[in-house]
XYZ file of C-alpha atoms in Angstrom:
774
model
C 36.291 -72.864 -6.548
C 35.401 -69.623 -4.818
C 32.203 -69.888 -2.763
C 30.298 -66.770 -3.721
C 26.976 -66.398 -1.904
C 24.058 -65.232 -4.040
C 21.304 -65.451 -1.477
C 22.284 -68.620 0.383
C 20.486 -70.695 -2.212
C 20.078 -74.386 -1.519
C 18.035 -77.209 -2.952
C 17.108 -79.813 -0.389
C 14.927 -82.879 -0.473
C 13.116 -81.474 2.545
C 11.890 -78.495 0.529
C 8.167 -78.829 -0.181
C 7.402 -77.676 -3.730
C 4.393 -75.493 -4.366
C 2.655 -78.221 -6.330
C 0.640 -80.151 -3.767
C -3.148 -80.359 -3.978
C -5.078 -77.818 -1.976
C -8.394 -78.305 -0.212
C -11.438 -77.881 -2.422
C -13.841 -75.144 -1.450
C -17.019 -76.179 0.298
C -18.889 -75.024 -2.805
C -17.523 -78.130 -4.520
C -18.904 -80.491 -1.924
C -21.696 -81.731 -4.163
C -19.337 -83.112 -6.727
C -15.856 -83.985 -5.536
C -13.891 -83.628 -2.365
C -10.360 -82.425 -2.998
C -7.248 -84.069 -1.696
C -6.422 -83.333 1.909
C -2.669 -83.185 1.338
C -1.237 -80.118 3.031
C -1.015 -77.129 0.710
C 2.446 -75.688 0.333
C 3.331 -72.202 1.441
C 4.688 -69.941 -1.257
C 3.381 -68.218 -4.376
C -0.259 -68.766 -5.224
C -2.580 -68.083 -8.139
C -6.314 -67.943 -8.739
C -8.226 -68.757 -11.905
C -8.669 -67.295 -14.395
C -5.005 -66.429 -14.761
C -5.789 -64.129 -17.697
C -7.804 -61.795 -15.453
C -6.388 -58.287 -15.601
C -4.945 -58.838 -19.064
C -7.898 -59.949 -21.223
C -11.546 -60.802 -20.665
C -11.513 -63.945 -22.759
C -8.873 -66.244 -24.247
C -10.433 -69.381 -25.757
C -8.686 -72.552 -26.926
C -5.359 -71.622 -25.349
C -1.955 -73.040 -26.120
C 1.320 -72.181 -24.395
C 5.082 -72.449 -24.848
C 8.185 -71.380 -22.942
C 10.243 -69.184 -25.251
C 14.000 -69.339 -25.512
C 14.087 -66.023 -23.663
C 12.748 -67.782 -20.557
C 9.244 -66.276 -20.741
C 5.965 -68.094 -21.285
C 3.781 -67.253 -24.274
C 0.106 -68.087 -24.794
C -2.015 -67.930 -27.951
C -5.799 -67.935 -28.225
C -8.745 -68.064 -30.609
C -9.904 -64.907 -32.377
C -12.158 -63.187 -29.821
C -13.070 -59.801 -28.287
C -10.364 -60.001 -25.646
C -11.158 -56.462 -24.458
C -14.879 -57.201 -24.419
C -15.462 -54.984 -27.447
C -13.262 -55.629 -30.467
C -12.115 -58.889 -31.963
C -8.415 -59.680 -32.043
C -7.119 -62.218 -34.552
C -5.132 -64.914 -32.715
C -4.176 -62.786 -29.678
C -0.912 -63.406 -27.833
C -0.010 -63.060 -24.147
C 3.321 -63.211 -22.350
C 4.167 -64.026 -18.741
C 7.209 -64.492 -16.495
C 5.437 -67.099 -14.357
C 2.378 -68.618 -16.126
C 0.182 -66.614 -13.738
C 0.595 -62.897 -14.461
C -0.056 -62.213 -18.132
C 0.379 -59.220 -20.428
C -1.194 -58.695 -23.838
C 1.555 -59.027 -26.470
C -0.278 -58.249 -29.710
C -2.049 -60.275 -32.377
C -0.651 -62.696 -34.925
C -2.673 -60.940 -37.647
C -4.889 -57.876 -37.977
C -7.983 -57.182 -40.025
C -5.853 -55.262 -42.538
C -2.789 -57.494 -42.455
C -3.536 -61.174 -42.916
C -2.988 -63.784 -45.646
C -4.836 -62.903 -48.811
C -5.956 -66.488 -49.342
C -8.229 -66.415 -46.286
C -11.892 -66.727 -47.295
C -13.948 -63.630 -46.523
C -15.528 -63.820 -43.098
C -13.219 -66.466 -41.681
C -12.313 -66.248 -37.998
C -9.067 -68.077 -37.128
C -9.474 -70.455 -34.204
C -7.600 -72.783 -31.878
C -3.891 -72.034 -32.439
C -1.161 -74.522 -31.554
C 2.476 -73.529 -30.995
C 5.641 -75.632 -31.431
C 9.387 -75.042 -31.791
C 10.827 -76.917 -34.779
C 14.367 -76.600 -36.135
C 14.936 -73.210 -34.577
C 11.570 -71.614 -35.494
C 8.173 -71.251 -33.845
C 5.409 -73.013 -35.795
C 1.923 -71.649 -35.202
C -0.886 -73.655 -36.755
C -4.444 -72.357 -36.603
C -7.884 -73.397 -37.799
C -10.174 -71.374 -40.012
C -13.829 -71.066 -39.095
C -14.606 -71.685 -42.754
C -12.567 -74.900 -42.595
C -8.955 -75.880 -43.014
C -5.679 -75.324 -41.172
C -3.114 -72.588 -41.772
C 0.540 -72.327 -40.745
C 2.729 -69.371 -39.843
C 6.346 -69.473 -38.636
C 8.601 -66.995 -36.878
C 12.050 -66.846 -35.278
C 10.420 -65.240 -32.203
C 7.304 -66.194 -30.205
C 5.483 -62.970 -31.091
C 6.482 -62.683 -34.724
C 6.798 -61.264 -37.294
C 5.069 -64.277 -38.847
C 5.710 -65.832 -42.253
C 2.645 -67.322 -43.939
C 2.923 -70.903 -45.229
C -0.600 -71.148 -46.567
C -3.225 -73.744 -45.839
C -1.747 -77.130 -44.878
C -5.112 -78.885 -44.400
C -7.888 -78.058 -46.896
C -11.387 -77.032 -45.887
C -12.740 -80.222 -47.424
C -11.396 -83.425 -48.863
C -8.627 -83.758 -46.305
C -9.352 -87.423 -45.722
C -10.912 -86.714 -42.327
C -14.707 -87.035 -42.516
C -15.653 -84.183 -40.178
C -14.577 -80.635 -39.378
C -11.030 -79.837 -40.528
C -10.164 -77.636 -37.548
C -8.719 -77.855 -34.015
C -5.249 -79.019 -35.009
C -2.144 -79.671 -32.927
C 1.357 -80.782 -33.876
C 3.538 -83.421 -32.257
C 7.128 -84.559 -32.894
C 7.829 -88.213 -32.196
C 10.887 -89.787 -30.618
C 12.253 -90.702 -34.067
C 11.910 -87.121 -35.306
C 8.738 -87.658 -37.336
C 6.320 -84.741 -37.201
C 2.567 -85.319 -36.941
C -0.521 -83.168 -37.231
C -3.796 -84.016 -35.493
C -7.071 -82.348 -36.395
C -10.823 -82.847 -36.607
C -14.043 -81.750 -34.951
C -17.657 -82.842 -34.569
C -17.160 -85.885 -34.450
C -13.860 -87.425 -35.627
C -10.187 -86.753 -34.869
C -7.569 -87.716 -37.461
C -3.799 -87.770 -37.622
C -1.142 -87.821 -40.324
C 2.605 -87.432 -40.737
C 4.117 -84.135 -41.818
C 7.311 -83.458 -43.736
C 10.661 -83.004 -41.983
C 10.214 -79.222 -41.963
C 6.744 -79.549 -40.352
C 5.262 -77.340 -43.056
C 3.110 -79.846 -44.958
C 0.953 -82.909 -44.321
C 2.447 -85.741 -46.353
C 1.318 -89.060 -44.876
C -1.968 -90.942 -45.192
C -4.774 -89.696 -42.947
C -5.799 -92.024 -40.134
C -8.991 -91.744 -38.107
C -7.932 -92.218 -34.480
C -10.947 -91.192 -32.397
C -14.636 -90.491 -32.790
C -17.441 -89.477 -30.501
C -20.227 -86.969 -30.204
C -18.765 -83.451 -30.585
C -15.218 -84.751 -30.152
C -12.485 -82.215 -31.008
C -9.347 -80.433 -29.801
C -6.869 -83.331 -29.993
C -3.500 -82.802 -28.248
C -0.850 -85.555 -27.992
C 1.946 -85.976 -25.452
C 4.324 -88.880 -24.879
C 5.063 -90.129 -21.373
C 6.822 -93.289 -20.192
C 6.880 -94.600 -23.737
C 3.146 -94.191 -24.353
C 1.164 -91.672 -26.354
C -1.732 -89.813 -24.751
C -4.418 -88.188 -26.867
C -6.245 -85.469 -24.931
C -9.481 -84.196 -26.457
C -12.712 -82.459 -25.512
C -16.267 -83.572 -26.172
C -19.745 -81.992 -25.876
C -20.216 -78.270 -26.516
C -17.452 -75.688 -26.175
C -19.293 -72.465 -26.554
C -22.811 -72.287 -25.190
C -22.222 -70.146 -22.124
C -23.430 -71.676 -18.871
C -24.817 -74.569 -20.930
C -21.424 -75.615 -22.283
C -20.791 -79.274 -21.498
C -17.141 -79.397 -22.572
C -15.199 -82.168 -20.834
C -11.532 -83.128 -21.309
C -10.888 -86.844 -21.815
C -7.894 -88.971 -22.786
C -6.922 -92.192 -24.529
C -3.578 -93.990 -24.512
C -1.644 -95.848 -27.226
C 1.683 -97.459 -28.049
C 1.725 -95.643 -31.402
C 1.211 -91.980 -32.374
C -1.633 -93.006 -34.698
C -3.343 -95.383 -32.306
C -5.270 -97.391 -31.511
C -5.988 -95.246 -28.437
C -7.907 -96.817 -25.570
C -9.428 -95.517 -22.336
C -8.702 -96.720 -18.781
C -11.549 -99.266 -19.097
C -10.253 -100.495 -22.458
C -12.710 -98.710 -24.743
C -11.182 -97.934 -28.144
C -11.540 -94.247 -29.004
C -12.961 -95.362 -32.357
C -15.766 -97.330 -30.670
C -19.263 -96.009 -31.258
C -19.926 -94.997 -27.672
C -19.138 -92.236 -25.230
C -15.806 -92.608 -23.489
C -14.339 -92.755 -20.002
C -10.856 -91.389 -19.286
C -12.149 -88.108 -17.836
C -9.312 -85.662 -17.166
C -11.355 -82.548 -16.357
C -15.070 -81.831 -16.015
C -17.258 -79.139 -14.483
C -17.546 -79.641 -10.732
C -20.267 -77.202 -9.665
C -17.989 -74.423 -8.402
C -18.938 -71.769 -10.950
C -16.919 -72.873 -13.970
C -18.777 -74.379 -16.923
C -17.398 -76.112 -20.003
C -13.718 -76.578 -19.072
C -11.822 -77.780 -22.105
C -9.732 -77.423 -25.260
C -6.487 -78.057 -23.480
C -2.745 -77.908 -23.938
C -0.115 -79.190 -21.482
C 2.724 -77.170 -19.961
C 5.528 -78.147 -17.551
C 6.914 -75.859 -14.848
C 10.512 -75.686 -13.640
C 9.940 -78.331 -10.952
C 8.765 -80.841 -13.564
C 5.110 -80.560 -12.560
C 2.690 -80.696 -15.487
C -0.183 -78.227 -15.798
C -3.321 -78.403 -17.886
C -3.845 -75.211 -19.877
C -7.499 -74.732 -20.846
C -10.448 -72.366 -20.953
C -13.646 -72.379 -18.929
C -16.766 -70.241 -18.747
C -17.763 -68.290 -15.617
C -21.379 -69.217 -14.914
C -21.992 -65.825 -13.294
C -21.051 -63.892 -16.478
C -20.971 -66.475 -19.257
C -21.522 -64.390 -22.378
C -20.745 -61.120 -24.129
C -23.373 -58.916 -25.648
C -23.349 -58.420 -29.430
C -19.798 -58.239 -30.794
C -18.663 -56.922 -34.165
C -16.098 -59.110 -35.904
C -13.146 -57.850 -37.926
C -15.277 -58.515 -41.017
C -18.069 -56.230 -39.821
C -20.570 -58.957 -38.927
C -22.288 -59.161 -35.555
C -22.152 -62.141 -33.221
C -24.508 -62.490 -30.259
C -24.223 -64.701 -27.179
C -20.477 -65.219 -27.652
C -19.169 -67.213 -24.696
C -16.623 -65.652 -22.346
C -13.791 -68.191 -22.049
C -10.785 -66.948 -20.034
C -7.435 -68.720 -19.668
C -7.194 -71.277 -16.850
C -4.421 -73.502 -15.501
C -4.555 -76.339 -12.996
C -2.181 -79.014 -11.787
C -2.146 -82.153 -13.943
C -1.446 -85.323 -11.985
C -0.426 -88.679 -13.442
C -1.956 -91.411 -11.289
C -1.609 -95.101 -12.178
C -0.533 -94.135 -15.680
C -3.404 -91.746 -16.416
C -3.624 -87.928 -16.322
C -6.247 -86.164 -14.210
C -6.582 -82.563 -13.025
C -5.993 -81.984 -9.310
C -6.318 -85.698 -8.545
C -9.881 -85.531 -9.865
C -11.037 -82.420 -8.015
C -11.645 -80.517 -11.264
C -11.316 -76.798 -12.039
C -9.998 -74.775 -9.127
C -11.443 -71.692 -7.528
C -9.676 -69.520 -4.970
C -5.981 -69.419 -4.171
C -3.914 -72.414 -5.273
C -0.180 -73.228 -5.054
C 1.367 -71.635 -8.140
C 3.576 -73.242 -10.765
C 7.274 -73.218 -9.949
C 8.701 -70.684 -12.385
C 11.793 -69.472 -10.521
C 14.899 -71.585 -10.105
C 16.532 -71.897 -6.745
C 19.840 -71.831 -8.606
C 19.950 -70.628 -12.203
C 19.665 -67.844 -14.739
C 18.163 -66.880 -18.092
C 21.232 -64.631 -18.642
C 18.967 -61.788 -19.750
C 20.154 -59.256 -17.213
C 22.394 -57.386 -19.623
C 25.691 -55.769 -18.784
C 28.853 -57.807 -18.471
C 29.237 -61.409 -17.457
C 32.278 -61.539 -15.238
C 33.726 -64.778 -13.933
C 32.195 -65.415 -10.530
C 30.339 -62.130 -10.278
C 27.052 -63.650 -11.410
C 27.209 -66.809 -9.326
C 28.838 -68.823 -12.127
C 32.435 -69.997 -12.389
C 34.097 -70.717 -15.748
C 35.338 -69.294 -19.022
C 32.036 -69.048 -20.899
C 31.030 -65.625 -22.219
C 27.743 -63.754 -22.512
C 26.177 -63.336 -25.976
C 22.728 -62.362 -27.233
C 20.252 -62.728 -30.070
C 16.650 -61.483 -30.570
C 15.007 -64.796 -29.621
C 17.165 -65.965 -26.711
C 18.162 -62.491 -25.507
C 21.167 -63.277 -23.275
C 22.852 -66.667 -23.408
C 26.241 -68.239 -22.700
C 28.730 -69.287 -25.358
C 31.750 -71.498 -24.822
C 34.359 -73.469 -26.714
C 37.000 -76.087 -26.140
C 36.630 -78.630 -23.325
C 35.207 -76.335 -20.683
C 32.509 -76.101 -18.048
C 30.536 -73.230 -16.565
C 29.336 -74.119 -13.063
C 27.058 -72.540 -10.506
C 28.768 -71.193 -7.435
C 25.971 -72.518 -5.231
C 25.079 -76.089 -4.520
C 22.075 -78.321 -5.094
C 21.165 -81.466 -3.246
C 18.419 -84.029 -2.899
C 15.520 -84.523 -5.307
C 16.012 -81.924 -8.000
C 15.151 -80.970 -11.566
C 17.987 -79.412 -13.571
C 17.574 -78.123 -17.120
C 19.238 -76.063 -19.824
C 18.717 -75.081 -23.438
C 21.719 -76.245 -25.466
C 22.944 -76.021 -29.048
C 26.166 -76.811 -30.856
C 28.015 -74.392 -33.073
C 30.172 -75.306 -36.040
C 32.954 -77.587 -34.875
C 31.176 -78.515 -31.655
C 30.991 -82.227 -30.916
C 28.988 -82.261 -27.654
C 27.102 -79.904 -25.352
C 26.386 -81.010 -21.803
C 24.106 -80.288 -18.879
C 26.007 -80.706 -15.628
C 23.363 -82.283 -13.410
C 25.528 -82.455 -10.296
C 29.267 -81.851 -9.889
C 30.834 -82.376 -6.498
C 34.346 -82.398 -7.963
C 36.159 -83.807 -10.946
C 35.951 -87.320 -9.512
C 32.233 -87.215 -8.650
C 29.836 -85.763 -11.223
C 26.820 -86.420 -13.450
C 26.552 -84.878 -16.924
C 24.023 -85.302 -19.757
C 25.432 -84.719 -23.244
C 23.979 -83.968 -26.647
C 26.690 -85.879 -28.457
C 26.943 -85.254 -32.200
C 29.618 -87.919 -32.756
C 27.546 -90.660 -31.112
C 24.223 -89.296 -32.368
C 22.816 -89.775 -28.900
C 21.789 -88.345 -25.568
C 24.600 -89.631 -23.361
C 24.522 -89.580 -19.557
C 27.846 -90.077 -17.782
C 28.229 -90.645 -14.047
C 31.704 -90.492 -12.548
C 32.362 -91.883 -9.068
C 35.922 -91.773 -7.758
C 37.306 -91.622 -11.262
C 35.191 -94.506 -12.641
C 32.669 -93.459 -15.306
C 29.496 -95.296 -16.288
C 27.638 -94.347 -19.455
C 24.005 -94.748 -20.490
C 22.681 -93.420 -23.793
C 19.616 -93.147 -26.009
C 19.802 -92.440 -29.746
C 18.732 -89.066 -31.090
C 16.769 -88.922 -34.352
C 18.843 -88.969 -37.522
C 17.206 -85.637 -38.383
C 18.197 -84.032 -35.062
C 19.301 -80.426 -35.628
C 22.247 -79.914 -33.261
C 22.466 -76.278 -34.318
C 19.064 -75.272 -32.937
C 18.084 -74.975 -29.292
C 17.001 -78.117 -27.474
C 15.976 -78.400 -23.848
C 17.766 -81.017 -21.772
C 16.035 -81.743 -18.460
C 17.243 -84.100 -15.732
C 15.028 -85.233 -12.869
C 16.680 -86.958 -9.930
C 14.481 -88.661 -7.358
C 16.508 -90.675 -4.851
C 18.820 -92.919 -6.845
C 16.686 -92.685 -10.006
C 17.657 -90.296 -12.768
C 15.571 -89.520 -15.862
C 17.003 -87.237 -18.550
C 15.058 -86.141 -21.616
C 15.666 -83.851 -24.557
C 12.979 -81.960 -26.469
C 12.723 -78.917 -28.655
C 9.901 -77.166 -26.838
C 9.153 -78.844 -23.455
C 5.679 -79.830 -24.723
C 5.547 -83.508 -23.870
C 7.389 -84.598 -27.008
C 10.798 -85.945 -25.916
C 13.155 -86.865 -28.732
C 15.247 -89.085 -26.460
C 15.021 -90.231 -22.852
C 17.531 -91.921 -20.585
C 16.255 -93.527 -17.382
C 18.872 -95.033 -15.098
C 19.634 -95.973 -11.520
C 22.639 -94.056 -10.279
C 25.540 -96.115 -8.976
C 26.451 -96.104 -5.313
C 28.575 -93.125 -4.410
C 27.079 -90.885 -7.107
C 27.131 -87.270 -5.922
C 23.998 -86.143 -4.093
C 25.065 -82.509 -3.855
C 27.167 -80.113 -5.842
C 27.132 -77.470 -8.543
C 25.020 -77.463 -11.692
C 26.134 -76.037 -15.004
C 26.933 -76.624 -18.651
C 29.861 -78.128 -20.504
C 31.168 -78.406 -24.041
C 33.507 -80.322 -26.240
C 34.145 -77.937 -29.074
C 31.851 -74.922 -29.513
C 28.389 -74.676 -27.917
C 25.822 -72.277 -26.501
C 23.685 -72.597 -23.373
C 20.714 -70.720 -22.008
C 18.073 -70.970 -19.290
C 20.261 -73.044 -16.995
C 18.734 -73.755 -13.603
C 17.538 -76.129 -10.927
C 14.479 -76.327 -8.701
C 13.202 -78.833 -6.152
C 11.643 -81.730 -8.010
C 7.852 -81.783 -7.794
C 6.237 -84.231 -5.418
C 3.827 -86.413 -7.398
C 0.264 -86.939 -6.256
C -0.368 -90.684 -6.285
C -4.002 -91.066 -5.204
C -7.186 -89.695 -6.696
C -9.748 -87.921 -4.587
C -12.264 -90.544 -3.464
C -15.454 -91.163 -5.368
C -18.720 -90.275 -3.632
C -19.930 -92.845 -1.109
C -23.591 -93.810 -0.969
C -25.290 -94.651 2.294
C -28.429 -96.532 3.140
C -31.126 -97.101 0.555
C -34.302 -95.095 1.098
C -37.189 -97.516 0.426
C -39.835 -94.791 0.414
C -38.173 -93.213 -2.609
C -37.279 -96.472 -4.398
C -39.096 -99.013 -6.538
C -38.095 -102.580 -7.471
C -40.855 -102.675 -10.132
C -42.473 -105.841 -8.839
C -45.985 -106.765 -9.898
C -47.849 -106.247 -13.135
C -49.789 -103.549 -14.908
C -49.257 -99.844 -14.416
C -46.599 -98.774 -11.867
C -47.930 -97.395 -8.596
C -46.499 -94.631 -6.448
C -45.640 -92.557 -9.495
C -47.265 -89.441 -10.896
C -47.925 -89.787 -14.594
C -47.312 -86.826 -16.898
C -48.827 -87.073 -20.393
C -49.941 -90.701 -19.974
C -46.738 -92.809 -20.186
C -47.162 -96.268 -21.723
C -44.918 -97.970 -19.152
C -45.946 -101.321 -17.641
C -44.573 -103.756 -15.068
C -43.383 -107.142 -16.315
C -41.119 -109.802 -14.781
C -39.794 -107.481 -12.107
C -38.996 -104.615 -14.488
C -40.583 -101.461 -15.847
C -40.931 -101.832 -19.615
C -41.419 -98.607 -21.573
C -41.327 -98.185 -25.374
C -39.870 -94.943 -26.695
C -42.289 -92.473 -28.245
C -42.178 -89.810 -30.921
C -42.207 -87.051 -28.348
C -39.700 -84.672 -26.807
C -38.855 -82.670 -23.718
C -36.887 -79.970 -25.482
C -37.347 -76.201 -25.223
C -40.906 -75.490 -26.389
C -41.624 -79.054 -27.484
C -42.771 -80.548 -24.187
C -44.723 -83.552 -25.418
C -42.903 -86.521 -23.877
C -44.449 -88.606 -21.118
C -42.794 -88.687 -17.687
C -43.014 -90.821 -14.559
C -42.399 -88.781 -11.387
C -42.127 -89.396 -7.652
C -41.046 -87.288 -4.702
C -37.369 -86.889 -3.847
C -36.037 -86.952 -0.268
C -34.951 -83.851 1.602
C -31.251 -82.982 1.484
C -28.540 -84.704 -0.520
C -29.345 -87.990 -2.195
C -28.347 -90.272 -5.051
C -30.736 -91.996 -7.423
C -29.783 -95.026 -9.503
C -31.337 -97.246 -12.144
C -30.300 -100.295 -14.136
C -31.376 -99.745 -17.740
C -31.433 -102.197 -20.635
C -31.990 -100.321 -23.889
C -32.236 -101.637 -27.450
C -32.232 -98.325 -29.321
C -30.817 -98.220 -32.843
C -32.303 -95.045 -34.337
C -31.091 -91.487 -33.955
C -32.180 -89.619 -30.823
C -33.879 -92.545 -29.086
C -33.172 -92.167 -25.380
C -34.232 -93.349 -21.942
C -33.042 -92.813 -18.388
C -33.233 -90.735 -15.215
C -34.729 -87.286 -14.692
C -34.586 -84.719 -11.887
C -37.495 -82.428 -12.649
C -38.815 -79.072 -11.485
C -41.011 -78.507 -14.519
C -40.965 -78.957 -18.284
C -38.429 -76.152 -18.680
C -36.247 -76.864 -15.618
C -34.758 -80.328 -15.417
C -31.614 -82.476 -15.500
C -31.490 -85.864 -17.176
C -29.066 -88.765 -17.580
C -29.910 -91.073 -20.445
C -28.642 -93.766 -22.743
C -29.027 -91.839 -26.001
C -28.607 -92.925 -29.609
C -27.026 -90.073 -31.560
C -25.903 -90.027 -35.204
C -22.192 -89.754 -35.934
C -21.674 -86.624 -38.035
C -20.640 -87.621 -41.561
C -20.560 -91.185 -40.327
C -22.543 -92.760 -43.134
C -25.490 -93.569 -40.909
C -23.445 -94.873 -37.969
C -24.983 -94.329 -34.533
C -23.261 -93.512 -31.255
C -24.435 -94.944 -27.937
C -23.886 -92.155 -25.409
C -24.401 -91.585 -21.718
C -25.872 -88.134 -22.204
C -26.151 -85.790 -19.230
C -28.338 -82.828 -20.119
C -30.027 -79.878 -18.506
C -32.638 -77.346 -19.498
C -33.290 -74.051 -17.801
C -33.118 -70.264 -18.072
C -30.214 -68.890 -20.042
C -28.388 -66.208 -17.998
C -28.449 -62.749 -19.525
C -31.097 -63.480 -22.139
C -34.186 -61.437 -22.844
C -36.705 -62.322 -21.598
C -34.846 -63.755 -18.592
C -37.015 -66.882 -18.715
C -35.703 -67.864 -22.160
C -34.806 -71.553 -22.060
C -31.627 -73.305 -23.235
C -30.650 -76.951 -23.404
C -27.246 -78.605 -23.445
C -25.536 -82.019 -23.174
C -22.487 -83.322 -21.357
C -21.174 -86.840 -21.976
C -19.960 -89.415 -19.503
C -18.549 -92.925 -19.717
C -19.448 -95.748 -22.110
C -22.990 -96.918 -22.728
C -23.784 -100.612 -23.171
C -26.893 -102.664 -23.834
C -27.317 -102.639 -20.057
C -26.067 -99.485 -18.380
C -26.330 -98.421 -14.762
C -27.047 -94.698 -14.306
C -26.681 -92.490 -11.217
C -27.437 -88.874 -10.383
C -25.947 -87.355 -7.232
C -28.000 -84.407 -5.952
C -26.928 -81.511 -3.738
C -28.708 -78.238 -3.056
C -26.141 -75.438 -3.052
C -27.975 -73.113 -0.687
C -25.378 -70.347 -0.885
C -25.825 -69.969 -4.646
C -29.441 -71.127 -4.820
C -28.638 -73.929 -7.242
C -29.264 -77.578 -7.839
C -25.846 -79.216 -8.246
C -26.129 -82.619 -9.885
C -23.280 -84.962 -10.792
C -23.537 -87.913 -13.138
C -22.089 -91.416 -12.969
C -22.492 -94.525 -15.097
C -21.367 -98.130 -15.132
C -21.441 -101.040 -17.543
C -21.259 -103.706 -14.820
C -22.954 -102.143 -11.801
C -19.698 -102.325 -9.811
C -17.158 -99.972 -11.401
C -18.471 -96.449 -11.820
C -17.316 -93.624 -14.066
C -18.023 -90.348 -12.274
C -18.447 -87.466 -14.686
C -19.185 -83.775 -14.541
C -21.697 -81.616 -12.690
C -24.476 -79.421 -13.979
C -25.733 -76.501 -11.902
C -29.252 -75.137 -12.336
C -30.872 -72.195 -10.518
C -33.456 -73.548 -8.062
C -37.020 -72.260 -7.902
C -38.394 -75.277 -6.056
C -37.660 -78.893 -5.144
C -36.963 -81.483 -7.801
C -38.835 -84.731 -8.291
C -37.290 -88.025 -9.348
C -38.338 -89.092 -12.828
C -37.934 -91.597 -15.623
C -38.252 -90.988 -19.371
C -38.291 -93.031 -22.591
C -38.703 -90.785 -25.596
C -37.738 -88.888 -28.716
C -38.061 -91.508 -31.466
C -40.317 -94.525 -31.442
C -39.112 -98.066 -32.071
C -36.947 -98.879 -29.028
C -37.765 -100.319 -25.626
C -36.335 -99.258 -22.280
C -36.362 -101.859 -19.502
C -35.739 -100.424 -16.037
C -34.755 -103.121 -13.526
C -35.176 -100.845 -10.494
C -35.138 -97.283 -9.231
C -33.154 -96.919 -5.985
C -32.554 -93.790 -3.954
C -29.776 -93.559 -1.374
C -28.511 -91.318 1.345
C -25.134 -89.751 0.570
C -22.405 -90.088 3.191
C -19.519 -88.620 1.208
C -19.544 -86.308 -1.747
């Protein structure tokens, strides 16, 4: 083989991929401290990645097209800040720099069956049997489907595949996402406020055909998105409010199952159908200027690193002014929700963004979107043997979706002229033509006697991995679905780490492998050599390349560490009668009994203009602190709540409570939630003192729940930054998101028991601590 040099390209295990966690900014110190692993040199990005292309891009989804570009799709919104665009599309060469690519539909050109006034929301994109399937929700209810042979259309309407009502899912029939299982079965997930459902689709993924199963429920739960990893199914979803500007409490959470229709459980073992708030927090606001991060998809870069694709709201400019929709109506206070990406780590079998550091701000190591060796074959011109860094008889062809690609026949290989070595990810898009029996990804070829190849083998109906060492070949295989379409593009990706090799095949690289082979390579297997593609018969190949394999992050950022207890700001509630050392607001009926503070709930509220609830208050210490209580609560009626309060005044506060909230369309069922709320001035409103209120939800609530608030004064931004945590045993804590609230004065520590009479809150203690690590 001639050794043509195309830039002295080399893959080595010593190469550090640009996927390691960076230091968190000091502005995040009140909530989480980011990993201290050294940041890689190389390309960087800064959120929002849609800046410069559009002003807003809610509910994003993303796919890598067969032309090698990335495409993103968003909810109908005024992406230019003025005019609404119906399901806008963006395109990018690198997941970071985006260009507006048009709209799926226009006000004059959309399906005639749409109800007047509907605004399509929350698209999801998949590649099924050679076509792009775009599902979308209608604001008036229901799910529509459009397909196209190209990521940007033209789109063919397939009507409404989930009705506005009577779908079998008890709550909102929106926020759908597709998934294709390892056996080829297609699924659709949908639901909003407060139940997520799933059902099988037909083989063409154009119709829901199976029975509807409720798989998750919780207050304001929506945006389900399923991926499969290591043989398990992960249901990502968002809860709390998506779209209330700086008061949006959106949080991404996850459950895990051995079946695509559940049961899904959280890291602490809570079933997602249980009537409580859930742990399994993947992403939450962290006090660095981004509110309401959520409604996610998952994307994988060329190194194999996963990325969470989501939107978030800039607290400094959270809302648009009045906007006119395509139907001529006016919407006020529409949240600005640009496109965000951040590294998604898998630690101890669970996904979490940036090892738990949350949404990023400032420069971060960028996704790997350029191969060290490889090509999309879109350069045009001729493809001469050797001249393009590839050796072999394959020829260049083209079509509108793939643009350039390679086509070969017979028993042939096309190999890179440059070498790879060490830990590496190699991938290619492959398809068989008529008469083709197998198409292969050459993972490593040192010579004819030492090579590794992964085959889509039509005759065996399997993904077959062959390793040849000194003329001896070992074979490992995994069956492909009986419905596998060998004539449409499928991505074959091989990840080698040391002596371990994992090869998977999928249609769209969206966490839905149709077959996976995991094997330990035999001694003497090649550790360096060419990459390429091979065929037995007639086949096509595209997007063939290799990049250094990502380095996984294996440890979460540490939880906050509390220091010494501060007795002057604590109370063990010993004695009898009325508690002492507390200021009483509106005559609370709390009394001391058996070492606890016992306080019945009352028909009173602390909500916007209705400031009638009683409060117990005491001074807070200077500087950072944490306050904790052990609360036993017997609430059963809607909106009963009790817990902690950090209080400036009746219209500026943050609370963490055990709240009883009705399940929407739940037939009277009640949810027990750890509810983290704030009230304060709404930015940009007139008058500027107008007050808003919003919840965020943390981990599970039990009959006895331990509650914590971690306080930090962000002097630079003039804000209270407060992070929540809860526990059901007093030992293991679920740390949740952070609310920020403009500061006009110091906060006091408070307790509340309110909203609906008939329950009793029993506080075992109130303890305040120094904070040694945030």
